[in-house]
Structures are given as C-alpha cells and as structure tokens.
Short mmCIF file of C-alpha atoms and ligand atoms in Angstrom, two decimals:
data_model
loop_
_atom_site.label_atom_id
_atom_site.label_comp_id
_atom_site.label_asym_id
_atom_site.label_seq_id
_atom_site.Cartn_x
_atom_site.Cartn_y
_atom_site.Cartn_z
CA UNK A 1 33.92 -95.39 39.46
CA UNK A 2 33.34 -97.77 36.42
CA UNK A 3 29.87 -97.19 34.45
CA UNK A 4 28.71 -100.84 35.87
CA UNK A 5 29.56 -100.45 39.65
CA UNK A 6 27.77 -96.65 39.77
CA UNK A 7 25.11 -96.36 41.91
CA UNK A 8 21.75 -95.74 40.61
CA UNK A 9 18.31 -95.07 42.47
CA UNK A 10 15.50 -97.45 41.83
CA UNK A 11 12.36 -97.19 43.82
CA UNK A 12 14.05 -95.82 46.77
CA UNK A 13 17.16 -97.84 46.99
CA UNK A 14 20.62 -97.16 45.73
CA UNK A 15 22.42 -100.53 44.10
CA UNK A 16 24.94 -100.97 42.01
CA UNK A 17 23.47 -100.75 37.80
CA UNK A 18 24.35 -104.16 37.45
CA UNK A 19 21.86 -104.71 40.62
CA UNK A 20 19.22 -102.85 39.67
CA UNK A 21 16.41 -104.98 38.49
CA UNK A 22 12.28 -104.30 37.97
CA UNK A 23 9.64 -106.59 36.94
CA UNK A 24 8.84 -108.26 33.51
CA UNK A 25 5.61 -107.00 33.79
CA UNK A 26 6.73 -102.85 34.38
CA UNK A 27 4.33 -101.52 32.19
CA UNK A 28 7.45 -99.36 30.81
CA UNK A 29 8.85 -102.66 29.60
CA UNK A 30 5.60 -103.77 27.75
CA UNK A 31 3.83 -100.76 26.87
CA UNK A 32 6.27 -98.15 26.83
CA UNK A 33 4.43 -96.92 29.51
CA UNK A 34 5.93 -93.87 30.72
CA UNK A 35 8.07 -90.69 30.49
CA UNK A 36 11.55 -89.91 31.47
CA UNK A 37 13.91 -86.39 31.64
CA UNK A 38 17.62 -85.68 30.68
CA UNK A 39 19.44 -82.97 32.76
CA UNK A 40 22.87 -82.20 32.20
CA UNK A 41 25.00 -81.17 35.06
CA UNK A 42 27.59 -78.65 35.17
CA UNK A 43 29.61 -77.90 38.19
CA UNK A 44 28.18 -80.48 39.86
CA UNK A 45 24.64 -78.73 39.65
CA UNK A 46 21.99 -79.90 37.83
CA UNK A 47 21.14 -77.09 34.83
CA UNK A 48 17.64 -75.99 34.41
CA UNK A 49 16.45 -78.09 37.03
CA UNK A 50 13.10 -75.90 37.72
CA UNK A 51 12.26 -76.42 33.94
CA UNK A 52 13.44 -80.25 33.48
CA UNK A 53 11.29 -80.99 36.69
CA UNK A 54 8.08 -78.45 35.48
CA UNK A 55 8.55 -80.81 32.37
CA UNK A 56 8.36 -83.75 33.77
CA UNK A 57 5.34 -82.84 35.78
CA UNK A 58 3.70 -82.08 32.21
CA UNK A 59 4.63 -85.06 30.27
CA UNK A 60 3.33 -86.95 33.17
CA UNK A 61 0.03 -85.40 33.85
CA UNK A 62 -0.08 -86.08 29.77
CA UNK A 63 -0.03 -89.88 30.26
CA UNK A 64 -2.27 -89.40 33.45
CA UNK A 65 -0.17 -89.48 36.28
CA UNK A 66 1.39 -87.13 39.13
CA UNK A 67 4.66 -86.77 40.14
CA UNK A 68 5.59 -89.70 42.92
CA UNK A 69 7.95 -87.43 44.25
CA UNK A 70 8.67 -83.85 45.23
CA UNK A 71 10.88 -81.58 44.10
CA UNK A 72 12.82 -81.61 47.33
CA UNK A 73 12.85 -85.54 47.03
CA UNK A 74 14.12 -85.61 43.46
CA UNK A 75 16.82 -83.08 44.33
CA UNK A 76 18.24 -84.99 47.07
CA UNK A 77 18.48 -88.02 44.74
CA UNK A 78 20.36 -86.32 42.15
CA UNK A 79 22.31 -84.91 44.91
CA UNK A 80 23.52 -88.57 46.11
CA UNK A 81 23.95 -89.69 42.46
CA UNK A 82 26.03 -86.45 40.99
CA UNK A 83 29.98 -87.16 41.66
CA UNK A 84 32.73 -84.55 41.13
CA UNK A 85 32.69 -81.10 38.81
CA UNK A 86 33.16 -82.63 35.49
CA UNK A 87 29.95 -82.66 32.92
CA UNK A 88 27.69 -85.49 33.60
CA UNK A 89 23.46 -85.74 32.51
CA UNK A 90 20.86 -87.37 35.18
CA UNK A 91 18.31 -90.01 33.41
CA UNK A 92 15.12 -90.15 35.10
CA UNK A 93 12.53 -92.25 33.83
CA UNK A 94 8.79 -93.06 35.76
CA UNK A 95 6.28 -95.98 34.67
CA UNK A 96 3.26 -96.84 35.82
CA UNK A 97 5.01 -99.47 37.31
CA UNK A 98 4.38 -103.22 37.31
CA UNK A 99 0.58 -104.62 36.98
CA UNK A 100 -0.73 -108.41 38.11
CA UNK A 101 -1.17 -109.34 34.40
CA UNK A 102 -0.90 -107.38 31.03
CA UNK A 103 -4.49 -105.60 30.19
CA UNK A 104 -4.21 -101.89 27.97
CA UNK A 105 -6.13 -100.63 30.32
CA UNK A 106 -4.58 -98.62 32.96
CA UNK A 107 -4.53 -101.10 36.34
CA UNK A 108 -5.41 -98.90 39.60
CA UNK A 109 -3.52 -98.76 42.68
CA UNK A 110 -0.12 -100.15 41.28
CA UNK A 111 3.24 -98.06 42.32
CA UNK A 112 5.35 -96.28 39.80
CA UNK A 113 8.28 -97.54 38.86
CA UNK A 114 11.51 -94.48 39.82
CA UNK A 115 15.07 -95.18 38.15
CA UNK A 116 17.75 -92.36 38.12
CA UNK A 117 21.22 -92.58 36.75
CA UNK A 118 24.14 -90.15 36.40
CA UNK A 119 26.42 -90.66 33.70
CA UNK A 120 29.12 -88.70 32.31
CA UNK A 121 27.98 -86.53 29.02
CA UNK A 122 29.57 -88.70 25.67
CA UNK A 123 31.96 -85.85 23.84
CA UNK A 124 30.36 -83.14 21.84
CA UNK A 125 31.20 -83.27 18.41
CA UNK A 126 33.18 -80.25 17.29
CA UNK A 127 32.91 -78.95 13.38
CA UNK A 128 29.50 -79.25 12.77
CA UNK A 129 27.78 -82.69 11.98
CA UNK A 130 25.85 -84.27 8.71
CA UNK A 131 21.91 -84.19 9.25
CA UNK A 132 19.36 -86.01 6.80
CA UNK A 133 15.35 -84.85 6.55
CA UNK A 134 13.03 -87.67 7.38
CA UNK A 135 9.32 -88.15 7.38
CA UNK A 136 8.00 -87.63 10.30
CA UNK A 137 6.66 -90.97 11.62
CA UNK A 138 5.90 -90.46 14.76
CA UNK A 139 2.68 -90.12 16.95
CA UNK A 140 0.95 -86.77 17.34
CA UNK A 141 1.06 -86.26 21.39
CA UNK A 142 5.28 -85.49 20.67
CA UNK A 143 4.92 -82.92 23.73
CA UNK A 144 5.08 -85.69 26.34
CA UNK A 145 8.56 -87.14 26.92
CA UNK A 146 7.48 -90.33 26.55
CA UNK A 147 9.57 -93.47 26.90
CA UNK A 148 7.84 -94.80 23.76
CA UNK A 149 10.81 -94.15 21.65
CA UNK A 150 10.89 -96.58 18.77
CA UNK A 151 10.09 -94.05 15.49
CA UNK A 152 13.01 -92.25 16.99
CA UNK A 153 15.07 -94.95 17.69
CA UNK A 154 14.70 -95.92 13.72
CA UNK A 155 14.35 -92.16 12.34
CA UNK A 156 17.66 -91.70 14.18
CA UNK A 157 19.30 -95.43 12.41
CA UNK A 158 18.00 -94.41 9.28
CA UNK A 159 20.12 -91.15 9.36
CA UNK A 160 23.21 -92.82 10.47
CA UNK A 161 22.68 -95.32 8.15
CA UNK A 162 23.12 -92.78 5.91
CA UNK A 163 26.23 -91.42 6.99
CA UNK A 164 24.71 -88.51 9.66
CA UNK A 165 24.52 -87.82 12.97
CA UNK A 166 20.67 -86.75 13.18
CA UNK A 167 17.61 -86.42 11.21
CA UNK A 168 15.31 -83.48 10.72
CA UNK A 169 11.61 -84.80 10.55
CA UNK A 170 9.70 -82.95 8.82
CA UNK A 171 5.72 -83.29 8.94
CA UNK A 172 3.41 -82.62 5.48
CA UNK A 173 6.09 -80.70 4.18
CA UNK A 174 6.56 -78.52 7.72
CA UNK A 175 10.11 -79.02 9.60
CA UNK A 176 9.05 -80.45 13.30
CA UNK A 177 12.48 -81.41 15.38
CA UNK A 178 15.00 -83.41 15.18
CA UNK A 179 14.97 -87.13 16.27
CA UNK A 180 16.34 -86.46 20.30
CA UNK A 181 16.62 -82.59 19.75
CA UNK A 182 15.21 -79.31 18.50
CA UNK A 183 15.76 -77.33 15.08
CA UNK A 184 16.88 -74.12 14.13
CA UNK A 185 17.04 -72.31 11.06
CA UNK A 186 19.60 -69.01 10.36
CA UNK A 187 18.84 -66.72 7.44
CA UNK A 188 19.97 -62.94 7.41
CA UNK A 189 20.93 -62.97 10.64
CA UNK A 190 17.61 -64.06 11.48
CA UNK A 191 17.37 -67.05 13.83
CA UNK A 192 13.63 -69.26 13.35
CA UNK A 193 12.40 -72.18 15.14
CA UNK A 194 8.97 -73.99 15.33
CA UNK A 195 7.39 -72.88 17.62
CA UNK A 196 5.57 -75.27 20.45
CA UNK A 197 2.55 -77.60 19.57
CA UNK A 198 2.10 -80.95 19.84
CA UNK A 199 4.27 -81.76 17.14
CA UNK A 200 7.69 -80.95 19.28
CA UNK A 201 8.89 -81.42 22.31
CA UNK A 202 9.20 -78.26 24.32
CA UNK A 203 13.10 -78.78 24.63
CA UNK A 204 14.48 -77.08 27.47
CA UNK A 205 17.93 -76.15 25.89
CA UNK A 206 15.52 -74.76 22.74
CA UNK A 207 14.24 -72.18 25.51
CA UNK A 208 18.08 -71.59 26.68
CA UNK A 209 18.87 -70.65 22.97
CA UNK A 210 15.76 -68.40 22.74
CA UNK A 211 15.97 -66.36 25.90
CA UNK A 212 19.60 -65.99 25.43
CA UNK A 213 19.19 -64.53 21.80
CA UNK A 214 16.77 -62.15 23.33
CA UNK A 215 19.06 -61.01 26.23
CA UNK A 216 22.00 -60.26 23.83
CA UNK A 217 19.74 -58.84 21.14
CA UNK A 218 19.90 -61.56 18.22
CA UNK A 219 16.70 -61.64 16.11
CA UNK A 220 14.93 -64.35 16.82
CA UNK A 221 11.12 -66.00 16.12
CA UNK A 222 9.00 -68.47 16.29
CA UNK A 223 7.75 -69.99 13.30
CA UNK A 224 6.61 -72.83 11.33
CA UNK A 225 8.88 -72.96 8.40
CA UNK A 226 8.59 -75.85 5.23
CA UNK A 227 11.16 -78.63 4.00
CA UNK A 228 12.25 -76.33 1.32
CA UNK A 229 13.57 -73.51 3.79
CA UNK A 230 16.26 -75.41 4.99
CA UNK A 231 17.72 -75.61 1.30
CA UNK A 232 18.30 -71.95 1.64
CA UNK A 233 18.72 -71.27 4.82
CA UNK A 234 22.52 -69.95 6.11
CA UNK A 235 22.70 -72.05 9.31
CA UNK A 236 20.63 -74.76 10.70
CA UNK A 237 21.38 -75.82 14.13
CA UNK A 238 19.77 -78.67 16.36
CA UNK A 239 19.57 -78.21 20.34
CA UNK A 240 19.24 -80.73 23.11
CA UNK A 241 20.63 -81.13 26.88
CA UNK A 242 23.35 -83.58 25.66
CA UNK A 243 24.53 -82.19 22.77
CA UNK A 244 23.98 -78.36 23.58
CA UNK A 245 23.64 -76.66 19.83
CA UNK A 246 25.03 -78.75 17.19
CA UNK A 247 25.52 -76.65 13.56
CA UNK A 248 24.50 -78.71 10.44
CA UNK A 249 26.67 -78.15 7.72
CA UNK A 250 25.45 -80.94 5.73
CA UNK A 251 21.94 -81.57 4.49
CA UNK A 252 20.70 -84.78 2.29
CA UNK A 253 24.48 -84.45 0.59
CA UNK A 254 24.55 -80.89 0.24
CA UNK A 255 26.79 -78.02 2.37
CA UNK A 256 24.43 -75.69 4.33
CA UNK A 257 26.00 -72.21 4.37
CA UNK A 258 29.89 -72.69 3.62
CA UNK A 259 29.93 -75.91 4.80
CA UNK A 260 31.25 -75.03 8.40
CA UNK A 261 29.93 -73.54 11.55
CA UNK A 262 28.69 -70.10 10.65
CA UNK A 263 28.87 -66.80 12.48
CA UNK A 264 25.73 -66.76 14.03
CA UNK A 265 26.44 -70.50 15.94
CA UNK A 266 29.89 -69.38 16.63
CA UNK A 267 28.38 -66.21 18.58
CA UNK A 268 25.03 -67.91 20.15
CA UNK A 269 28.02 -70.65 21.14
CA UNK A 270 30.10 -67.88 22.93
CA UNK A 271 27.11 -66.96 24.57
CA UNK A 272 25.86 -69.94 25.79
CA UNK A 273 29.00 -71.63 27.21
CA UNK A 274 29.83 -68.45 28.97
CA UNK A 275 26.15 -69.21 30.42
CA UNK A 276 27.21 -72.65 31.30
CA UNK A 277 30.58 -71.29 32.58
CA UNK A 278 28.88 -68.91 34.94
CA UNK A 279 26.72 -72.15 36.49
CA UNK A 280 30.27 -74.17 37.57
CA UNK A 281 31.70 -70.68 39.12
CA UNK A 282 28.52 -69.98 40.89
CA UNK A 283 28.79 -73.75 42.01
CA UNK A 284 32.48 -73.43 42.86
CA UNK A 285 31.42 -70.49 45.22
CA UNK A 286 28.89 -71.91 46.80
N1 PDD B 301 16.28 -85.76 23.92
N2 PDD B 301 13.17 -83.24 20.80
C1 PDD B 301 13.28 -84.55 21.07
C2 PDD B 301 12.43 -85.51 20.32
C3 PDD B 301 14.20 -84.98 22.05
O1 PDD B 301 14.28 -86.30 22.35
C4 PDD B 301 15.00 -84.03 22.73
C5 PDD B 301 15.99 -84.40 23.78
C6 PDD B 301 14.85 -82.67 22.39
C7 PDD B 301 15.65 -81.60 23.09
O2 PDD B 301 15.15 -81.34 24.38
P1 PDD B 301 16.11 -80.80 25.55
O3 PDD B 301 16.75 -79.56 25.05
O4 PDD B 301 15.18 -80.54 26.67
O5 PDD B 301 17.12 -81.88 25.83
C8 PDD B 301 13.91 -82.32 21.44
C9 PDD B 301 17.09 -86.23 25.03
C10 PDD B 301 18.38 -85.51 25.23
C11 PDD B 301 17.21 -87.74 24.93
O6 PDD B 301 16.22 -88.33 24.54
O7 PDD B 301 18.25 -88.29 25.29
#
C-alpha cells in the first residue's frame, strides 16, 4: 500500500493519512505540547514494546499527563496498523489535545489528541557515517520525549549542512547524545556511555546495547566523558530504534579509529542482529 493511502489511527478512527486531520488549535501544533515514541518492528512484532510503552508513560507523567490508553489498547492498535514481516517503526505521538482558545496555561478537561502510524524503516546506512560535535542547545528536561523538537531539528541541519549524518552535542564541555540518538565511546576494548540524567534521553536501543554487552561479557560503563575523549577514542557509535548502532568514522573532518567500522561495532553488530533475528523466528513460530 502507497505511504499516502496507509491507514493511520487518530483518536480512535482509522483513515487514510491523507484523511487524517486535527484541530488548528491541538496544543501539539502551537505549543509543542506533547510527547511521542518510535518502535521498530521486526517480524511483524513490535521490539521492546514493554520499555517503549514504560517510556512513554514517563515522558508523559513528565509533561503532566497519564496515559489515555492501556497497554492492551495500544497493542491492538499497532496490531491493526503493522502489515507483513518486513522492518517497519510505529510513530505514536499524544497532545494535550485541542483547547477553546490559546492560553500557556494548561486548559482542564480537554481530550488528548492519539495519532499512530506504521511506516517502513528508511535503509540503514552501511560503512559507518560522518558525525559533527555541536553545542548543546537544547532545554534541560531532555528525558521526556517531547514533541518539542526544534534545537534538534536545527542541531541535526547544521550537521548535514556540514556534510554528516548526525551531531554529537556536547554540554559545558561533557558529550550528552546525539541529535535523535544515543552516544558511545570505544577505547581498549572498553565500551562508555553517559549515563542517564536529564541531559539524555533514556534511549531504549542504548539499554539493548548495554545489556547485551553484559550478557556476552564486553566491558562496558557508564560514564560522563568530555569533548576531548572522543578525539582519542577507537570507536564512537550512536544508537537509536531507527538506525540501530551507527559507527562514526568521521569526526569534525578527522577519521575516528582507522576510518572504518572497528572490531568492537562489528562484534556488538553480530550480536545484536542475531538478537533481532531471534525476534522474527520467534514471530514466525508463533
Ligand atoms: N529518536 N536521543 C534522542 C534525542 C533521540 O531522539 C533518540 C531517538 C534517541 C535514541 O532512543 P531510542 O534508542 O529509544 O530510539 C536518543 C527517535 C528515533 C526519533 O526521534 O525519531
């Protein structure tokens, strides 16, 4: 089915995308006024769904609401939106829906406004990718998932503006995340990554890479590390639901490592796509 005719769930209807419609006044659309999730689905199953939808319930007690649905009820729309085996992500974004006039000031007793989509995941790219550093900009609550995107929207144009595919932000001289993912840094054989605070978002795939170095005995910590220890660090690698873990072998104009995928991505790859692998069998059986 073509991108425009898919079917998409908006406050409990299904219509066509180029149907779907909300109100000028959605407090997403004038505020930013809410949070959203990105699940990838393999197999036809959603991945991490426990921890996207645990998430979710976070970011949105952050911005002081509750879920408006259950579990069960957001399962069985991704269920109805997910078509065929092949790798697709599910958007969901909440707002605090649409107010009688614009005020700051949180309205009471409006109705959320619920959109999910399913759309196939864009190509990975293979080889490794360019990354630049970039002041971090943003605002200091970077836990929430919140739909208020612009410093990310221009961190990210400013880096491929410059000829890369992402930007590391780093914050008074200490490396936060990148500007839709996590980082990591490699040195020795030792893998680093910030650890959580308000300053990241508590990526789900981030987790993945952590609990999988720890299952198949890779050294691995949490740490806050500075600008300059990327200069000298062996790997760097950025994680996120759509683009898995992406190696930088690039830096501001200079080669990181050897200027390819190193050792340590190629093995924490092997590992996690045979984790992915074992989702789509396990959905194939079921
Ligand atoms: N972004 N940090 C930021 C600022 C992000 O926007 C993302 C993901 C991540 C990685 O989180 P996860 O592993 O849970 O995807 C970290 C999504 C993919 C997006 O905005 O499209």
């Amino acid at each position: 089915m073509a991108q425009a005719d898919a079917l998409v769930y908006l406050n409990g209807n299904y219509v066509p995308l180029t149907e779907a419609r909300i109100s000028v006044l959605d407090r997403g659309f004038l505020f930013g006024d809410g949070v959203y999730e990105v699940i990838p689905v393999y197999g036809g199953k959603p991945f991490r769904l426990g921890e996207h939808l645990r998430r979710l319930d976070h970011s949105l007690a952050g911005i002081r609401m509750v879920s408006p649905l259950s579990d069960q009820e957001w399962t069985d729309i991704f269920s109805r939106l997910i078509e065929g085996p092949h790798d697709q992500y599910l958007y969901l974004q909440v707002t605090r829906g649409a107010a009688p006039a614009r005020d700051h000031a949180i309205p009471a007793g409006i109705e959320p406004t619920v959109f999910v989509q399913c759309s196939p995941i864009a190509p990975i790219p293979v080889g490794g990718i360019r990354a630049v550093t970039l002041e971090d900009i943003r605002w200091h609550w970077c836990h929430i998932k919140a739909i208020t995107l612009l410093s990310n929207v221009l961190l990210r144009q400013e880096a491929v503006d410059r000829g890369a595919a992402e930007a590391i932000l780093v914050r008074d001289g200490w490396v936060t995340e990148g500007a839709a993912s996590n980082v990591f840094i490699v040195k020795d054989e030792a893998i680093a990554t910030p650890p959580k605070s308000k300053d990241i978002l508590p990526g789900i795939t981030r987790d993945l890479v952590l609990e999988l170095a720890e299952k198949h005995g890779f050294a691995a910590e949490e740490r806050n590390f500075r600008r300059e220890e990327l200069d000298t660090a062996d790997e760097i690698w950025m994680s996120s639901s759509t683009r898995e873990i992406l190696p930088v072998v690039e830096l501001d104009g200079a080669i990181v490592g050897r200027g390819e995928p190193g050792p340590m991505w190629r093995h924490m790859q092997a590992v996690y796509q045979s984790y992915k692998q074992s989702l789509r069998d396990s959905a194939k059986l079921a």
